Structures are given as structure tokens and as C-alpha cells.
Amino acid sequence: MTVYRSRHALRGQLTPDRIAGLSLPLTRRGRRGYQVDEVDALLHRLAFELQRRTRERDEVRAENQRIKGALRAWQSEQRTYPAP
């Protein structure tokens, strides 16, 4: 598993509550908006987390399909047929 590292990124796992409560630093006095590097860092972190979770979900789905296939095969082998 890969771990995302950035000096700007939030520490720990991102959760909806943490993202909703996030407060980005404002730019210096006289400028409007947020600091671009902070916003970019957050967007990169969000993209990384989404990619990681999507990959993990896909791996779980593939494992689930493998287990279901193995179960079906085992059930077919265990089926007994009446003698003719």
C-alpha cells in the first residue's frame, strides 16, 4: 500500500467530516481567496485518496467474484445425483 506524503496534506485518513470542517488559509492581506498551493495540495490529496479507495474497492470486488466462483464450483462437485 502506498502512503501519500505532502507537507501541505492533512494528516490521517480523510473523512467527509474532516473535509467538511476543513479551513484553508486565506491569502495575505490585500488579496482575495485562498492560497493556491494549499488548494492544489488538498486537491491532489483528495485525488490520491479517491484513487486508492477505488483501487481497494475494485480489489475487494474481484476477490468477492473469485470466492463466489469457487463456492459455485465446490457446490457443483458436492451435488449428488440419484442412481439410475
Short mmCIF file of N, CA and C in Angstrom, two decimals:
data_model
loop_
_atom_site.label_atom_id
_atom_site.label_comp_id
_atom_site.label_asym_id
_atom_site.label_seq_id
_atom_site.Cartn_x
_atom_site.Cartn_y
_atom_site.Cartn_z
N MET A 1 0.84 -1.18 0.00
CA MET A 1 0.00 0.00 0.00
C MET A 1 0.88 1.24 0.00
N THR A 2 0.50 2.22 -0.77
CA THR A 2 1.25 3.46 -0.86
C THR A 2 0.67 4.48 0.11
N VAL A 3 1.54 5.28 0.67
CA VAL A 3 1.10 6.32 1.59
C VAL A 3 1.40 7.67 0.95
N TYR A 4 0.41 8.53 0.95
CA TYR A 4 0.58 9.86 0.38
C TYR A 4 1.32 10.74 1.37
N ARG A 5 2.34 11.42 0.91
CA ARG A 5 3.10 12.30 1.78
C ARG A 5 3.22 13.69 1.14
N SER A 6 2.85 14.68 1.89
CA SER A 6 2.99 16.06 1.44
C SER A 6 3.04 16.95 2.67
N ARG A 7 3.82 18.00 2.59
CA ARG A 7 3.88 18.90 3.74
C ARG A 7 2.59 19.70 3.90
N HIS A 8 1.79 19.77 2.83
CA HIS A 8 0.54 20.53 2.88
C HIS A 8 -0.68 19.67 3.20
N ALA A 9 -0.56 18.36 3.07
CA ALA A 9 -1.72 17.48 3.18
C ALA A 9 -2.16 17.32 4.63
N LEU A 10 -3.42 17.01 4.78
CA LEU A 10 -3.95 16.69 6.10
C LEU A 10 -3.32 15.40 6.59
N ARG A 11 -3.13 15.30 7.85
CA ARG A 11 -2.59 14.06 8.42
C ARG A 11 -3.75 13.10 8.68
N GLY A 12 -3.50 11.81 8.53
CA GLY A 12 -4.53 10.81 8.79
C GLY A 12 -5.47 10.64 7.62
N GLN A 13 -6.42 9.74 7.81
CA GLN A 13 -7.37 9.41 6.75
C GLN A 13 -8.38 10.53 6.57
N LEU A 14 -8.68 10.82 5.31
CA LEU A 14 -9.69 11.84 5.02
C LEU A 14 -11.07 11.24 5.21
N THR A 15 -11.91 11.95 5.92
CA THR A 15 -13.29 11.53 6.10
C THR A 15 -14.18 12.70 5.68
N PRO A 16 -15.44 12.42 5.37
CA PRO A 16 -16.34 13.53 5.00
C PRO A 16 -16.41 14.62 6.07
N ASP A 17 -16.40 14.23 7.34
CA ASP A 17 -16.46 15.22 8.41
C ASP A 17 -15.22 16.11 8.44
N ARG A 18 -14.06 15.49 8.23
CA ARG A 18 -12.82 16.27 8.22
C ARG A 18 -12.77 17.22 7.03
N ILE A 19 -13.23 16.75 5.89
CA ILE A 19 -13.23 17.61 4.70
C ILE A 19 -14.22 18.76 4.87
N ALA A 20 -15.41 18.45 5.40
CA ALA A 20 -16.43 19.49 5.59
C ALA A 20 -15.97 20.55 6.59
N GLY A 21 -15.20 20.14 7.59
CA GLY A 21 -14.74 21.08 8.60
C GLY A 21 -13.41 21.72 8.29
N LEU A 22 -12.90 21.48 7.11
CA LEU A 22 -11.58 21.99 6.74
C LEU A 22 -11.59 23.50 6.59
N SER A 23 -10.55 24.11 7.09
CA SER A 23 -10.38 25.55 6.97
C SER A 23 -9.05 25.81 6.28
N LEU A 24 -9.09 26.28 5.05
CA LEU A 24 -7.88 26.59 4.31
C LEU A 24 -7.42 27.99 4.64
N PRO A 25 -6.11 28.20 4.68
CA PRO A 25 -5.61 29.55 5.00
C PRO A 25 -5.92 30.53 3.87
N LEU A 26 -6.29 31.73 4.26
CA LEU A 26 -6.56 32.78 3.28
C LEU A 26 -5.25 33.39 2.79
N THR A 27 -5.32 34.08 1.68
CA THR A 27 -4.13 34.74 1.14
C THR A 27 -3.76 35.93 2.03
N ARG A 28 -2.64 36.54 1.72
CA ARG A 28 -2.20 37.69 2.50
C ARG A 28 -3.18 38.85 2.37
N ARG A 29 -3.07 39.74 3.26
CA ARG A 29 -3.94 40.92 3.27
C ARG A 29 -3.84 41.66 1.93
N GLY A 30 -4.96 42.09 1.41
CA GLY A 30 -4.98 42.81 0.15
C GLY A 30 -5.27 41.92 -1.04
N ARG A 31 -5.22 40.62 -0.85
CA ARG A 31 -5.55 39.67 -1.93
C ARG A 31 -6.79 38.91 -1.52
N ARG A 32 -7.51 38.41 -2.49
CA ARG A 32 -8.75 37.69 -2.20
C ARG A 32 -8.55 36.20 -2.45
N GLY A 33 -9.30 35.39 -1.70
CA GLY A 33 -9.31 33.96 -1.95
C GLY A 33 -8.38 33.17 -1.05
N TYR A 34 -8.10 31.95 -1.48
CA TYR A 34 -7.26 31.03 -0.73
C TYR A 34 -5.88 30.96 -1.35
N GLN A 35 -4.95 30.42 -0.59
CA GLN A 35 -3.61 30.25 -1.11
C GLN A 35 -3.63 29.10 -2.12
N VAL A 36 -3.18 29.38 -3.32
CA VAL A 36 -3.25 28.43 -4.42
C VAL A 36 -2.53 27.13 -4.08
N ASP A 37 -1.35 27.20 -3.46
CA ASP A 37 -0.61 25.98 -3.17
C ASP A 37 -1.34 25.10 -2.17
N GLU A 38 -2.06 25.70 -1.23
CA GLU A 38 -2.83 24.92 -0.26
C GLU A 38 -4.01 24.22 -0.94
N VAL A 39 -4.69 24.92 -1.83
CA VAL A 39 -5.83 24.34 -2.55
C VAL A 39 -5.34 23.22 -3.46
N ASP A 40 -4.23 23.46 -4.17
CA ASP A 40 -3.68 22.43 -5.04
C ASP A 40 -3.27 21.19 -4.25
N ALA A 41 -2.66 21.39 -3.10
CA ALA A 41 -2.25 20.26 -2.26
C ALA A 41 -3.47 19.46 -1.81
N LEU A 42 -4.53 20.16 -1.42
CA LEU A 42 -5.74 19.46 -1.00
C LEU A 42 -6.35 18.69 -2.16
N LEU A 43 -6.42 19.30 -3.34
CA LEU A 43 -6.98 18.60 -4.50
C LEU A 43 -6.17 17.37 -4.86
N HIS A 44 -4.84 17.47 -4.79
CA HIS A 44 -4.00 16.31 -5.06
C HIS A 44 -4.23 15.22 -4.03
N ARG A 45 -4.37 15.60 -2.77
CA ARG A 45 -4.61 14.62 -1.70
C ARG A 45 -5.97 13.94 -1.92
N LEU A 46 -6.99 14.71 -2.24
CA LEU A 46 -8.31 14.13 -2.49
C LEU A 46 -8.28 13.17 -3.67
N ALA A 47 -7.58 13.55 -4.73
CA ALA A 47 -7.47 12.67 -5.90
C ALA A 47 -6.74 11.38 -5.53
N PHE A 48 -5.67 11.49 -4.74
CA PHE A 48 -4.92 10.31 -4.32
C PHE A 48 -5.79 9.38 -3.49
N GLU A 49 -6.50 9.94 -2.51
CA GLU A 49 -7.38 9.13 -1.65
C GLU A 49 -8.48 8.45 -2.46
N LEU A 50 -9.07 9.18 -3.38
CA LEU A 50 -10.13 8.61 -4.21
C LEU A 50 -9.59 7.47 -5.06
N GLN A 51 -8.41 7.67 -5.64
CA GLN A 51 -7.79 6.62 -6.46
C GLN A 51 -7.48 5.39 -5.60
N ARG A 52 -6.95 5.60 -4.40
CA ARG A 52 -6.62 4.48 -3.51
C ARG A 52 -7.87 3.71 -3.10
N ARG A 53 -8.90 4.43 -2.72
CA ARG A 53 -10.13 3.76 -2.29
C ARG A 53 -10.82 3.06 -3.45
N THR A 54 -10.76 3.63 -4.63
CA THR A 54 -11.33 2.98 -5.81
C THR A 54 -10.58 1.69 -6.11
N ARG A 55 -9.26 1.73 -6.03
CA ARG A 55 -8.45 0.54 -6.27
C ARG A 55 -8.75 -0.54 -5.23
N GLU A 56 -8.86 -0.15 -3.95
CA GLU A 56 -9.18 -1.11 -2.90
C GLU A 56 -10.57 -1.72 -3.12
N ARG A 57 -11.53 -0.91 -3.50
CA ARG A 57 -12.88 -1.41 -3.77
C ARG A 57 -12.86 -2.42 -4.92
N ASP A 58 -12.13 -2.10 -5.98
CA ASP A 58 -12.04 -3.00 -7.12
C ASP A 58 -11.38 -4.32 -6.74
N GLU A 59 -10.36 -4.25 -5.88
CA GLU A 59 -9.70 -5.47 -5.42
C GLU A 59 -10.66 -6.33 -4.60
N VAL A 60 -11.45 -5.70 -3.75
CA VAL A 60 -12.42 -6.44 -2.94
C VAL A 60 -13.48 -7.07 -3.83
N ARG A 61 -13.96 -6.34 -4.82
CA ARG A 61 -14.95 -6.90 -5.75
C ARG A 61 -14.39 -8.09 -6.51
N ALA A 62 -13.14 -8.01 -6.97
CA ALA A 62 -12.51 -9.12 -7.69
C ALA A 62 -12.38 -10.33 -6.77
N GLU A 63 -11.97 -10.11 -5.54
CA GLU A 63 -11.85 -11.22 -4.58
C GLU A 63 -13.22 -11.84 -4.30
N ASN A 64 -14.23 -11.01 -4.20
CA ASN A 64 -15.59 -11.49 -3.98
C ASN A 64 -16.03 -12.38 -5.14
N GLN A 65 -15.76 -11.96 -6.36
CA GLN A 65 -16.12 -12.77 -7.53
C GLN A 65 -15.36 -14.09 -7.54
N ARG A 66 -14.07 -14.05 -7.15
CA ARG A 66 -13.28 -15.27 -7.10
C ARG A 66 -13.85 -16.25 -6.08
N ILE A 67 -14.22 -15.75 -4.92
CA ILE A 67 -14.80 -16.60 -3.87
C ILE A 67 -16.14 -17.16 -4.31
N LYS A 68 -16.98 -16.35 -4.93
CA LYS A 68 -18.27 -16.84 -5.41
C LYS A 68 -18.09 -17.94 -6.45
N GLY A 69 -17.13 -17.76 -7.36
CA GLY A 69 -16.86 -18.78 -8.36
C GLY A 69 -16.38 -20.07 -7.73
N ALA A 70 -15.51 -19.96 -6.74
CA ALA A 70 -15.00 -21.15 -6.04
C ALA A 70 -16.14 -21.85 -5.29
N LEU A 71 -17.02 -21.08 -4.69
CA LEU A 71 -18.16 -21.67 -3.98
C LEU A 71 -19.09 -22.40 -4.95
N ARG A 72 -19.37 -21.80 -6.08
CA ARG A 72 -20.22 -22.46 -7.08
C ARG A 72 -19.59 -23.78 -7.55
N ALA A 73 -18.30 -23.73 -7.82
CA ALA A 73 -17.61 -24.94 -8.26
C ALA A 73 -17.66 -26.02 -7.19
N TRP A 74 -17.43 -25.63 -5.95
CA TRP A 74 -17.46 -26.60 -4.85
C TRP A 74 -18.86 -27.17 -4.69
N GLN A 75 -19.89 -26.33 -4.78
CA GLN A 75 -21.26 -26.81 -4.65
C GLN A 75 -21.60 -27.79 -5.78
N SER A 76 -21.12 -27.52 -6.97
CA SER A 76 -21.37 -28.43 -8.10
C SER A 76 -20.70 -29.76 -7.86
N GLU A 77 -19.51 -29.75 -7.30
CA GLU A 77 -18.81 -31.00 -7.00
C GLU A 77 -19.51 -31.79 -5.91
N GLN A 78 -20.15 -31.11 -4.97
CA GLN A 78 -20.79 -31.77 -3.83
C GLN A 78 -22.17 -32.31 -4.17
N ARG A 79 -22.73 -31.85 -5.25
CA ARG A 79 -24.08 -32.27 -5.64
C ARG A 79 -24.09 -33.77 -5.92
N THR A 80 -25.00 -34.44 -5.32
CA THR A 80 -25.12 -35.89 -5.57
C THR A 80 -26.33 -36.13 -6.45
N TYR A 81 -26.16 -37.02 -7.38
CA TYR A 81 -27.24 -37.36 -8.30
C TYR A 81 -27.76 -38.74 -7.97
N PRO A 82 -29.09 -38.96 -8.05
CA PRO A 82 -29.62 -40.30 -7.75
C PRO A 82 -29.17 -41.31 -8.82
N ALA A 83 -28.98 -42.54 -8.37
CA ALA A 83 -28.57 -43.61 -9.28
C ALA A 83 -29.70 -43.93 -10.25
N PRO A 84 -29.38 -44.22 -11.52
CA PRO A 84 -30.43 -44.54 -12.49
C PRO A 84 -31.04 -45.89 -12.30
#
